[in-house]
Coordinates of C-alpha atoms and ligand atoms in Angstrom, one line a residue:
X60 CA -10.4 20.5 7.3
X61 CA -12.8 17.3 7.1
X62 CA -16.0 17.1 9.3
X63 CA -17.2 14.2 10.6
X64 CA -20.4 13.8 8.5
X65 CA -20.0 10.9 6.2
X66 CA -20.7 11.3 2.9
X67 CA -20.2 7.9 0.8
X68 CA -20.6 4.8 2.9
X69 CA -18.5 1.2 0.9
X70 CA -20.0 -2.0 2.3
X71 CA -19.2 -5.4 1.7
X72 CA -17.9 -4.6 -2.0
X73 CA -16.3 -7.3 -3.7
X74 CA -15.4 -7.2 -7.1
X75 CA -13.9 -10.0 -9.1
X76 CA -12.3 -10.2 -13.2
X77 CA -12.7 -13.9 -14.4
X78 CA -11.8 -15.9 -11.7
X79 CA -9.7 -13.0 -9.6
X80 CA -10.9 -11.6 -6.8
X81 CA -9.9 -8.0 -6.8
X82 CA -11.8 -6.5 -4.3
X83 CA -12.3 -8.8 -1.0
X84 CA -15.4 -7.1 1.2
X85 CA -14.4 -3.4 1.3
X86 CA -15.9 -1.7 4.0
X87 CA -15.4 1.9 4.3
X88 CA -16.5 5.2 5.5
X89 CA -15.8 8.6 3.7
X90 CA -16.3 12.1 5.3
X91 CA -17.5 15.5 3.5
X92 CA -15.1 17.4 2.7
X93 CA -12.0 15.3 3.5
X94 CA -8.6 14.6 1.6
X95 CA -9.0 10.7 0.9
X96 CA -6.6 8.6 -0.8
X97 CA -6.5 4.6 -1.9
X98 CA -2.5 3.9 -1.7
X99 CA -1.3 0.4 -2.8
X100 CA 1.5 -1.4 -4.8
X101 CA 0.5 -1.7 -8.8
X102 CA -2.4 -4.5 -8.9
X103 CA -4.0 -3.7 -5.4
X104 CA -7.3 -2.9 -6.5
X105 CA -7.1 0.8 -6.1
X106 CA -8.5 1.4 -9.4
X107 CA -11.0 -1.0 -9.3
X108 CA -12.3 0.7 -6.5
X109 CA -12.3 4.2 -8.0
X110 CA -13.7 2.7 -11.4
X111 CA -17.0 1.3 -8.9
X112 CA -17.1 4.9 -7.0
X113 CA -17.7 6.6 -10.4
X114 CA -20.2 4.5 -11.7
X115 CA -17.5 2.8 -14.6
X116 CA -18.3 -0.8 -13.5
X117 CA -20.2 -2.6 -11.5
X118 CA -19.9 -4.5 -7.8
X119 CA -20.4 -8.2 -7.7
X120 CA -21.7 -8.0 -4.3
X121 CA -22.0 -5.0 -1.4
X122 CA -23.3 -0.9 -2.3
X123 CA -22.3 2.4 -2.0
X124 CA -24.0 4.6 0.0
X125 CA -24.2 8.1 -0.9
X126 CA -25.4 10.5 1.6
X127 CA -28.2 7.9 2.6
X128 CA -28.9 6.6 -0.8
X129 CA -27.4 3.2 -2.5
X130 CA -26.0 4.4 -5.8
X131 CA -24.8 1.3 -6.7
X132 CA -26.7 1.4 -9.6
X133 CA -26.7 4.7 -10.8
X134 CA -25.1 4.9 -14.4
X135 CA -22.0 7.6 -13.5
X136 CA -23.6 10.8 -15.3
X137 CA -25.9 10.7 -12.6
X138 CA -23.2 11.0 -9.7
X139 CA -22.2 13.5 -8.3
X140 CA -18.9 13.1 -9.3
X141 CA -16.5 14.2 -11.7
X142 CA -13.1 12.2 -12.6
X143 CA -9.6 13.1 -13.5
X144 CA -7.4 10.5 -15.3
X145 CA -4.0 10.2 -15.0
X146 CA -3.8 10.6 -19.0
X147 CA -5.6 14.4 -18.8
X148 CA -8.3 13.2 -21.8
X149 CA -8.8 16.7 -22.9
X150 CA -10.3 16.8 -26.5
X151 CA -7.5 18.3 -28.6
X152 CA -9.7 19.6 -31.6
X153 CA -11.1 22.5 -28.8
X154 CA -8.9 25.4 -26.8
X155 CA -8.8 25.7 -23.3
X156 CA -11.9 27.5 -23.1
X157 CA -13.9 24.8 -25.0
X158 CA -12.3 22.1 -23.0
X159 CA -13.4 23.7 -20.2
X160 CA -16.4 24.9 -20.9
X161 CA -18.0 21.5 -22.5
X162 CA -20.1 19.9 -20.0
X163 CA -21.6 23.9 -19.3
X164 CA -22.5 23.9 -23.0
X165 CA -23.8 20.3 -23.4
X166 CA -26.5 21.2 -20.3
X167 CA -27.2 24.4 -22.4
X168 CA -26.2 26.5 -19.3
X169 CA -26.4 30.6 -20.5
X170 CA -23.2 31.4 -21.9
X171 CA -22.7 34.1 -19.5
X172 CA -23.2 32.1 -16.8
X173 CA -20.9 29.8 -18.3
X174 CA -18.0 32.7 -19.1
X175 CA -18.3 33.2 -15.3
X176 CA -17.6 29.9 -14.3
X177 CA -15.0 29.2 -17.3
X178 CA -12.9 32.1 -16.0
X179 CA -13.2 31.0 -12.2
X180 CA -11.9 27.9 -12.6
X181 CA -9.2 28.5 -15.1
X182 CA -7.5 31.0 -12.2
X183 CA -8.5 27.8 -9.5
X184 CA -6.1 26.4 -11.5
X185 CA -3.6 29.2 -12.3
X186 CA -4.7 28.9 -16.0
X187 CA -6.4 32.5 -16.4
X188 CA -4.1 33.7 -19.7
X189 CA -4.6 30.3 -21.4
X190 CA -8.2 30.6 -22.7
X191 CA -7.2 30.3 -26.7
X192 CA -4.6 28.4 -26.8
X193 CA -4.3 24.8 -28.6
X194 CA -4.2 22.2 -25.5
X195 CA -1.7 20.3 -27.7
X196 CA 0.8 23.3 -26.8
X197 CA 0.5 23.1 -23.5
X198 CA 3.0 21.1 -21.3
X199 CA 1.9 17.9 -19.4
X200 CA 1.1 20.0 -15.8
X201 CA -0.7 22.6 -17.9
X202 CA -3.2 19.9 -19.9
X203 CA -3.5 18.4 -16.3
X204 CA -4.8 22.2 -14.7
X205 CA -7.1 22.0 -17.6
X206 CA -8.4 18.4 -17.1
X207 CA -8.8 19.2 -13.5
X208 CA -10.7 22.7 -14.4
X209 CA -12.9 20.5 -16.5
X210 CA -13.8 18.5 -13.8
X211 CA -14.7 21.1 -11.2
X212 CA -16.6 23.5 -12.9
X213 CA -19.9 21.4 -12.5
X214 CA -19.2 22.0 -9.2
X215 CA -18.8 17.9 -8.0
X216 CA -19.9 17.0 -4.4
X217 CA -17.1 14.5 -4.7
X218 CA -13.4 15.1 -7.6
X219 CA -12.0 11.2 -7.9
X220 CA -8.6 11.3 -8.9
X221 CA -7.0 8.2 -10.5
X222 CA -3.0 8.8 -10.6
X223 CA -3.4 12.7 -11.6
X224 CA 0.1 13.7 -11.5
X225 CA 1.7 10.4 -12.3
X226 CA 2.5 11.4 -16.1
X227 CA 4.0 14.7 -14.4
X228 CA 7.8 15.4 -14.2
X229 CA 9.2 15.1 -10.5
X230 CA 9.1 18.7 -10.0
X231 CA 6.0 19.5 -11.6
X232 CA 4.4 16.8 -9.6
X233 CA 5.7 18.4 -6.0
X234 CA 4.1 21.7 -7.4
X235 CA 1.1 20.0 -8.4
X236 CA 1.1 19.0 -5.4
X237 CA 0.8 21.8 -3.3
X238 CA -1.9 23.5 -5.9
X239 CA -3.9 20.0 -5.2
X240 CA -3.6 20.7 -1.7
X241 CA -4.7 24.4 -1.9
X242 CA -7.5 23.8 -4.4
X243 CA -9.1 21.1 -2.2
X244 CA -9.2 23.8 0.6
X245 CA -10.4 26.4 -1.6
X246 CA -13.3 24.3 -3.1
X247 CA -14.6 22.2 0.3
X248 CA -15.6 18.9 -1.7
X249 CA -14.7 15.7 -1.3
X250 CA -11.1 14.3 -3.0
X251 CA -10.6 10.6 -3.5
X252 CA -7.1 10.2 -4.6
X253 CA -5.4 6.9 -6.2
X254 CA -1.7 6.3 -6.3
X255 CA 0.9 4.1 -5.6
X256 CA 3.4 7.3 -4.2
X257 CA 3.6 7.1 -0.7
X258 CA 5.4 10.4 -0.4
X259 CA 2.3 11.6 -2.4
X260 CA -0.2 10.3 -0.3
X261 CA 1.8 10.9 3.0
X262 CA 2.1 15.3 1.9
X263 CA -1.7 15.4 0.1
X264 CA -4.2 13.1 2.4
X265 CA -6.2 14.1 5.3
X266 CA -6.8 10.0 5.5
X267 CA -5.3 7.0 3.9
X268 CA -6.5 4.0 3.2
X269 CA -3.7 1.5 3.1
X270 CA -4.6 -1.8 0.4
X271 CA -2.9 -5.0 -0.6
X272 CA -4.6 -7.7 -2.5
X273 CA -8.0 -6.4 -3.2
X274 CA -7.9 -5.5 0.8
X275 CA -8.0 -2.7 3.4
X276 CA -4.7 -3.4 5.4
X277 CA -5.2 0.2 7.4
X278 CA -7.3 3.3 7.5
X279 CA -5.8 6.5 9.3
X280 CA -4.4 9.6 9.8
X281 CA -1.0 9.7 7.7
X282 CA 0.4 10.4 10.9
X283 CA -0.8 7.0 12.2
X284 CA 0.2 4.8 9.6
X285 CA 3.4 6.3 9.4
X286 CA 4.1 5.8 13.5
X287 CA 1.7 2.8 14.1
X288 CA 1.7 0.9 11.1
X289 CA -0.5 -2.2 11.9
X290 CA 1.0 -4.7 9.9
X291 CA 4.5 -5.7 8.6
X292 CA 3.5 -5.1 5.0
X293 CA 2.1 -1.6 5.8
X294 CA 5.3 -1.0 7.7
X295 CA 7.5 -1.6 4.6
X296 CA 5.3 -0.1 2.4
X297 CA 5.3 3.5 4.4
X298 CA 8.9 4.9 4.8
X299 CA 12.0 3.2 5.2
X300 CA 11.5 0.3 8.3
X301 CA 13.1 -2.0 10.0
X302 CA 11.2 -5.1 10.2
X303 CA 12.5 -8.0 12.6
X304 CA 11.4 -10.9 14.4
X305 CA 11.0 -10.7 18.0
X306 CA 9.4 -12.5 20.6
X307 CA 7.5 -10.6 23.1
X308 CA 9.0 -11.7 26.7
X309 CA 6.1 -10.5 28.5
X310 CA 3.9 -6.7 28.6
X311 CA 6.6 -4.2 27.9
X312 CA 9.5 -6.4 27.1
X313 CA 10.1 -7.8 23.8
X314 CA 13.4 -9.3 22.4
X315 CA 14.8 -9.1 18.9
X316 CA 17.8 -9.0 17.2
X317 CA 19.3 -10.6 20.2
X318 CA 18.0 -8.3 22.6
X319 CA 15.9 -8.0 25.1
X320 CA 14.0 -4.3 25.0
X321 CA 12.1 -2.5 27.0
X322 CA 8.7 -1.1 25.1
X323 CA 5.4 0.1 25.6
X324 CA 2.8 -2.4 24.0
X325 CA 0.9 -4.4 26.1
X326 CA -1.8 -7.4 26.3
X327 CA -0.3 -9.9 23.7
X328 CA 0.7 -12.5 26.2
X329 CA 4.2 -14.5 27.3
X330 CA 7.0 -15.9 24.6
X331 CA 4.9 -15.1 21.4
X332 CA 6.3 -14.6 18.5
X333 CA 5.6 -10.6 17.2
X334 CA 6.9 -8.6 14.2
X335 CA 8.9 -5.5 15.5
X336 CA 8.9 -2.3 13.7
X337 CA 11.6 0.4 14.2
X338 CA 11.9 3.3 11.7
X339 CA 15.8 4.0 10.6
X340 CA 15.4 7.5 12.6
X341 CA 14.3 6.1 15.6
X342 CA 17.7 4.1 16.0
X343 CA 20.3 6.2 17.8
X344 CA 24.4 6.0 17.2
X345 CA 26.5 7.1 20.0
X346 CA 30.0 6.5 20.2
X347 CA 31.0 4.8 23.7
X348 CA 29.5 1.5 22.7
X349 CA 29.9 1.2 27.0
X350 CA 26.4 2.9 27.2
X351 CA 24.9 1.2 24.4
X352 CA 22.0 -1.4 24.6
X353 CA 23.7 -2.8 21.7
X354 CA 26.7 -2.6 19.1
X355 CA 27.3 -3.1 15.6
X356 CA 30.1 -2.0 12.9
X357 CA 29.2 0.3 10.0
X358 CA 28.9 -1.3 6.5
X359 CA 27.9 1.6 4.6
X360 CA 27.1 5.2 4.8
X361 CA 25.4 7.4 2.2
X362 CA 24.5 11.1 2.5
X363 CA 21.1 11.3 0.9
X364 CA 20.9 15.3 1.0
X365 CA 19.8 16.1 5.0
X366 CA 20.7 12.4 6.6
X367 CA 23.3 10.1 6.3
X368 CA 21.6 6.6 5.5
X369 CA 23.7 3.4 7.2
X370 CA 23.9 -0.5 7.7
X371 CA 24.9 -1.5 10.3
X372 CA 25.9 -5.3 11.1
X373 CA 24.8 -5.7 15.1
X374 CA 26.9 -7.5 17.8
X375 CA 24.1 -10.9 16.9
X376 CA 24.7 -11.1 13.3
X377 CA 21.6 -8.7 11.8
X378 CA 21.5 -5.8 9.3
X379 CA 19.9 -2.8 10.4
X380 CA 18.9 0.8 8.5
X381 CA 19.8 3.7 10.3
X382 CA 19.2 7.5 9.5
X383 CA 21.3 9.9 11.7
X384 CA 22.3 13.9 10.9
X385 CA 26.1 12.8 11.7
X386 CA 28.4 10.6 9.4
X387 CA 29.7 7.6 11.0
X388 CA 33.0 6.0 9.2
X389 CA 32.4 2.8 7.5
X390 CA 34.7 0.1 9.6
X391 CA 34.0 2.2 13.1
X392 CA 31.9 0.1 15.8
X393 CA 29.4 2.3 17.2
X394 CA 26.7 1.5 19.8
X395 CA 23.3 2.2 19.7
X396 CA 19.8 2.5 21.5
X397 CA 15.9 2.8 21.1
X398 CA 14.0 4.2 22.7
X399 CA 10.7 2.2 24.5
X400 CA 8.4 4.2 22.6
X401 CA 9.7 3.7 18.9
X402 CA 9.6 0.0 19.1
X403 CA 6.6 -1.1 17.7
X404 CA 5.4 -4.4 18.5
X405 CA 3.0 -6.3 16.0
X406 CA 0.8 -9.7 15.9
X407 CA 2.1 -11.7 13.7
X408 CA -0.4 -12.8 10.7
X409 CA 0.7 -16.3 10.8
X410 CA 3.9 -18.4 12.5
X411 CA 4.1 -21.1 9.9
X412 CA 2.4 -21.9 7.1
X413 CA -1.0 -24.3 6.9
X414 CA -2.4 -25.7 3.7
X415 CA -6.1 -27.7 3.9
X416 CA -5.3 -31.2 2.0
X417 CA -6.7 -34.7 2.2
X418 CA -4.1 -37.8 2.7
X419 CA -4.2 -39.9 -0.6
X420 CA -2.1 -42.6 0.9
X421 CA -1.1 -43.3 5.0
X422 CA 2.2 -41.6 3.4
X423 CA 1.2 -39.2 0.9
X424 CA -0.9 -36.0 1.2
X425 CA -2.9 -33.8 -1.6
X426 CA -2.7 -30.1 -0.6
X427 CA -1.6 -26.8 -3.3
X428 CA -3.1 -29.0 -5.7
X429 CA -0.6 -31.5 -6.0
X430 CA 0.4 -34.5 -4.2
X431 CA 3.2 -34.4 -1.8
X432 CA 5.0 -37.4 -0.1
X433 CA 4.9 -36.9 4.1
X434 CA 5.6 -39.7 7.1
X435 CA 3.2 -42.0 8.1
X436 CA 0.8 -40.0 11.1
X437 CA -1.3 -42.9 11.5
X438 CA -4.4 -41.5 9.0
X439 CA -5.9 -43.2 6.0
X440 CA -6.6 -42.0 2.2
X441 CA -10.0 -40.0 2.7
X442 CA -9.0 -38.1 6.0
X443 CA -9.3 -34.5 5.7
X444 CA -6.4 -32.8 6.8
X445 CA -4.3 -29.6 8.0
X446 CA -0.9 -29.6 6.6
X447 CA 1.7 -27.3 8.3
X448 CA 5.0 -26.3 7.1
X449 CA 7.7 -23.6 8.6
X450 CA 8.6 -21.0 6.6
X451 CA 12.3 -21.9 6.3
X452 CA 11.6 -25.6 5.2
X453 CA 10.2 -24.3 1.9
X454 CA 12.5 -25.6 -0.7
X455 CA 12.5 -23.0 -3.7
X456 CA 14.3 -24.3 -6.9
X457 CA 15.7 -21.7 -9.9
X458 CA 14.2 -24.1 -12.2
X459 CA 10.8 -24.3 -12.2
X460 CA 10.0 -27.8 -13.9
X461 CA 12.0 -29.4 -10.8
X462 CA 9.2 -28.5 -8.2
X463 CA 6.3 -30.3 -7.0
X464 CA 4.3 -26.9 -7.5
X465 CA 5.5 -23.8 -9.6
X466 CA 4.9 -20.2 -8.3
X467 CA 5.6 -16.6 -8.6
X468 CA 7.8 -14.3 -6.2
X469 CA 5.1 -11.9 -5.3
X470 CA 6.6 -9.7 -2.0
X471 CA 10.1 -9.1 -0.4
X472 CA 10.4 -8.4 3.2
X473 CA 13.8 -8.4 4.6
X474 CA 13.9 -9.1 7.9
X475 CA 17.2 -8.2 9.5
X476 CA 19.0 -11.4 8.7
X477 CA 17.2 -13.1 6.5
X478 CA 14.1 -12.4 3.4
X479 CA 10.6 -13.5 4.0
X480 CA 8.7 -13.8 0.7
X481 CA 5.1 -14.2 -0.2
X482 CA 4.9 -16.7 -3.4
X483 CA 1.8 -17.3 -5.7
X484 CA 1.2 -20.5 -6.9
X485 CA -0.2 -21.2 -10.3
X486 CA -3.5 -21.9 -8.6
X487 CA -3.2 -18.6 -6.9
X488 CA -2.5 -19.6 -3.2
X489 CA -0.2 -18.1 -1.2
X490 CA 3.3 -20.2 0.0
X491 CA 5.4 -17.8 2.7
X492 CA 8.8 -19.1 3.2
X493 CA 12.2 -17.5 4.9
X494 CA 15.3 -17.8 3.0
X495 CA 18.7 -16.5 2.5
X496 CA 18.9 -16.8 -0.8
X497 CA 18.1 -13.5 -3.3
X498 CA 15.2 -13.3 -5.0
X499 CA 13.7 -10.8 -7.2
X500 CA 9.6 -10.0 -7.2
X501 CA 8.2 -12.1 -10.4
X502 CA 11.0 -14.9 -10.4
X503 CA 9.1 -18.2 -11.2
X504 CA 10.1 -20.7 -9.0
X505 CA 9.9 -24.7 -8.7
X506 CA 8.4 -25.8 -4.8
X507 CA 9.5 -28.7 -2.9
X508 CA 8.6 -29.7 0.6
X509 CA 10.8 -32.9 2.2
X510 CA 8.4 -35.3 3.7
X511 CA 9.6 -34.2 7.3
X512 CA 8.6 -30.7 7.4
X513 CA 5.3 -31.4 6.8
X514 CA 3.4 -31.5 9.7
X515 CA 0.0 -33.2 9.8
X516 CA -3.2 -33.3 12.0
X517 CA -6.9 -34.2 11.0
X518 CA -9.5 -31.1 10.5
X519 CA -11.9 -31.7 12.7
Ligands
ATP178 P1 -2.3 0.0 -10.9 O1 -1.7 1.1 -10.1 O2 -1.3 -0.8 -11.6 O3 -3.4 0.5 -11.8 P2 -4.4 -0.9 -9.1 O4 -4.1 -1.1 -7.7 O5 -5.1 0.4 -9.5 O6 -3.0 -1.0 -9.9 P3 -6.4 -2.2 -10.5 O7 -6.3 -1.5 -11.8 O8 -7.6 -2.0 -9.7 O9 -5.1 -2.1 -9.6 O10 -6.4 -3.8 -10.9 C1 -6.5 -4.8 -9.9 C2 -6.3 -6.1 -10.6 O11 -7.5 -6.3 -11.5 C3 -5.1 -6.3 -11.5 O12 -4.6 -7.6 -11.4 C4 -5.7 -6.0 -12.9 O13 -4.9 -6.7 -13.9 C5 -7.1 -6.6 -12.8 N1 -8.0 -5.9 -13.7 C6 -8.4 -4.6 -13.6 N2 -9.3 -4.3 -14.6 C7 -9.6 -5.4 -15.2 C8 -10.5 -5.8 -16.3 N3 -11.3 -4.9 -16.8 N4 -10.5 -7.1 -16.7 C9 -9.7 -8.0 -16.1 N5 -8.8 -7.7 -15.1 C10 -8.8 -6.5 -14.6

């Protein structure tokens, strides 16, 4: 188990490609000996972060910190850390041994000495009757316990792990797994682990460090992300979720889909608008819908090997996921309840969305990069302004040369009755807007705003 002594400190490190900011001020702390991993969706940054870690590229701004000392510029021979790829990178023209025993023999170590060390890693790894043969005959897992054998025997303060088992087949992975998970025991050092496999992270990882966009969204315990996920996107990123809008009444109350619940958080105020999370197993089905808090009738019902997986269209018109052990037949009306505890209430990010412009015309207004027509407000061309839009008075077109803008579908949340989606403009900013209408992730999409949803009021 991990200690509490911190071994790498991150601060402030921001890394960018071109024009793209990939990493936004990464601040974190890593202790000796734990089980660390970066999860995100593909194009996070994860990578980017490992690749600075090791020594591979270089920050743009902030250091790492490693037991006292910046390394930031230390070449990555000089770290005290070894890498394994997710492509093993074993050099096929040498056996097992010779893989293995490379690094020993480049640092001229005594080849006793090294057939010692050879031979304790290779049965770390559950390699010992493998010593001759070709790596090219070995199977995927097996050129992976080699890789990884390669990279311990130096004995590394810290193993970084870029996607190690992502090349694996499903069940070779889960073992994989499990020898991961013994072998970091066994050996005490440090592992910092990238993938995009939650399930991987969730079974491996003493902590996980939750990013999206070249940012830390949480840092925890898998047990705490999983149950107190802190934002919507790390909600729907860890496990199955039910992610609705709600309005929190006032401490302990909050209503959403219709309802008003009782629930444990505290401290955000009267009528504000939340994000409510409640995981598909923390919904319970009873039949008398009498003693239900509320009702719905059962769309669908899959057995997915230990649960049956449901939607379930409520008494007000939403779609929720439920998980339960018994089978409930489509058609049937069933009620159900939560309990105070498994609601979990978050602060919204944002309530609408607000782009900095500057009016061009008493009736026009330049924000997104373009110029969009809005109603007279009483300002002049010149005046700086805040332009705000709602979320469901975001016009997207399937055509993108009928927009004022073009963009690209970048994230999906469903919410219950409706989708919320994150879209990227060409320039790169962000446009969140609620619709009905089904979109896929990378649809290109035209933008229109009507003149009266936009909202305007001079930045002071
Ligand atoms: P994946 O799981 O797909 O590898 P990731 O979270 O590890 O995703 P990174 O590999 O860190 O993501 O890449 C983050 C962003 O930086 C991506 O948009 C990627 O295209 C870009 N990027 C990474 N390396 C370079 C590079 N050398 N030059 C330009 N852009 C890069």
């Amino acid at each position: 188990m991990a200690n509490t002594d911190s071994i790498i400190k991150i601060e402030h490190l921001t890394k960018s490609f071109g024009d793209k900011k990939v990493l936004d001020d990464i601040n974190l702390e890593i202790r000796r000996g734990e089980f660390i991993t970066f999860l995100g969706p593909s194009g996070c940054g994860k990578t980017t972060l490992l690749r600075l870690l090791a020594g591979f590229l270089r920050a743009d701004e902030g250091r790492i910190v490693m037991e006292g000392s910046d390394i930031s510029e230390l070449p990555p021979h000089k770290r005290l850390f070894n890498t394994v790829f997710q492509r093993y990178a074993l050099f096929p023209h040498l056996d097992v041994y010779d893989n293995v025993a490379f690094g020993l023999k480049l640092r001229k170590t005594p080849s006793d000495e090294i057939d010692k060390r050879v031979r304790k890693v290779l049965k770390m790894v559950s390699m010992t009757d493998y010593e001759d043969r070709d790596v090219n005959s070995l199977s995927g897992g097996q050129q992976q316990r080699v890789a990884i054998a390669r990279a311990i025997i130096n004995q590394p303060k810290v193993l970084l792990l870029d996607e190690p088992l992502a090349a694996l087949d499903l069940k070779m992975r889960k073992d994989m797994q499990m020898e991961l998970k013994e072998m970091h025991k066994t050996l005490g050092i440090t592992f910092i682990y990238v993938t995009h496999d939650q399930e991987e992270a969730l079974t491996l990882s003493d902590t996980i460090v939750v990013m999206n966009e070249g940012k830390i969204q949480q840092t925890g315990s898998p047990a705490d992300i999983y149950n107190e996920p802190i934002n919507s996107f790390v909600a729907d990123f860890i496990g199955e979720s039910n992610i609705l809008n709600g309005t929190m009444v006032k401490d302990c109350e909050v209503s959403f889909i219709g309802h008003t619940f009782e629930c444990v958080d505290k401290g955000f105020g009267e009528n504000v608008p939340v994000d409510v999370v409640v995981r598909p197993e923390d919904i319970y089905i009873i039949s008398q819908t009498e003693n239900a808090k509320f009702t719905g009738v059962v769309k669908s019902c899959t057995f997915k090997g230990v649960h049956y997986e449901m939607f379930i269209d409520t008494d007000k018109g939403f779609e929720m996921m439920i998980q339960d052990y018994n089978q409930f037949e489509v058609g049937s009306t069933v009620g159900m309840f939560i309990k105070p505890s498994d609601i979990h209430v978050m602060k919204k990010e944002r309530t609408c969305n607000t782009f900095a412009g500057v009016m061009t015309s008493p009736t026009s207004v330049r924000f997104l990069g373009a110029e969009f027509e809005c109603r007279e407000c009483g300002l002049k061309e010149g005046d700086e302004v805040s332009a705000r839009v709602d979320f469901d008075k975001i016009d997207l077109l399937d055509n993108k040369e009928d927009g004022t803008i073009t963009g690209e579908v970048n994230f999906i949340l469903y919410k219950g009755d409706h989708y919320h989606l994150t879209v990227v403009t060409d320039d790169g900013d962000k446009v969140f807007v609620d619709t009905n209408d089904i979109w896929d992730k990378c649809d290109l999409v035209g933008i229109n705003i009507a003149p009266e949803h936009i909202r305007i009021s001079k930045r002071v």
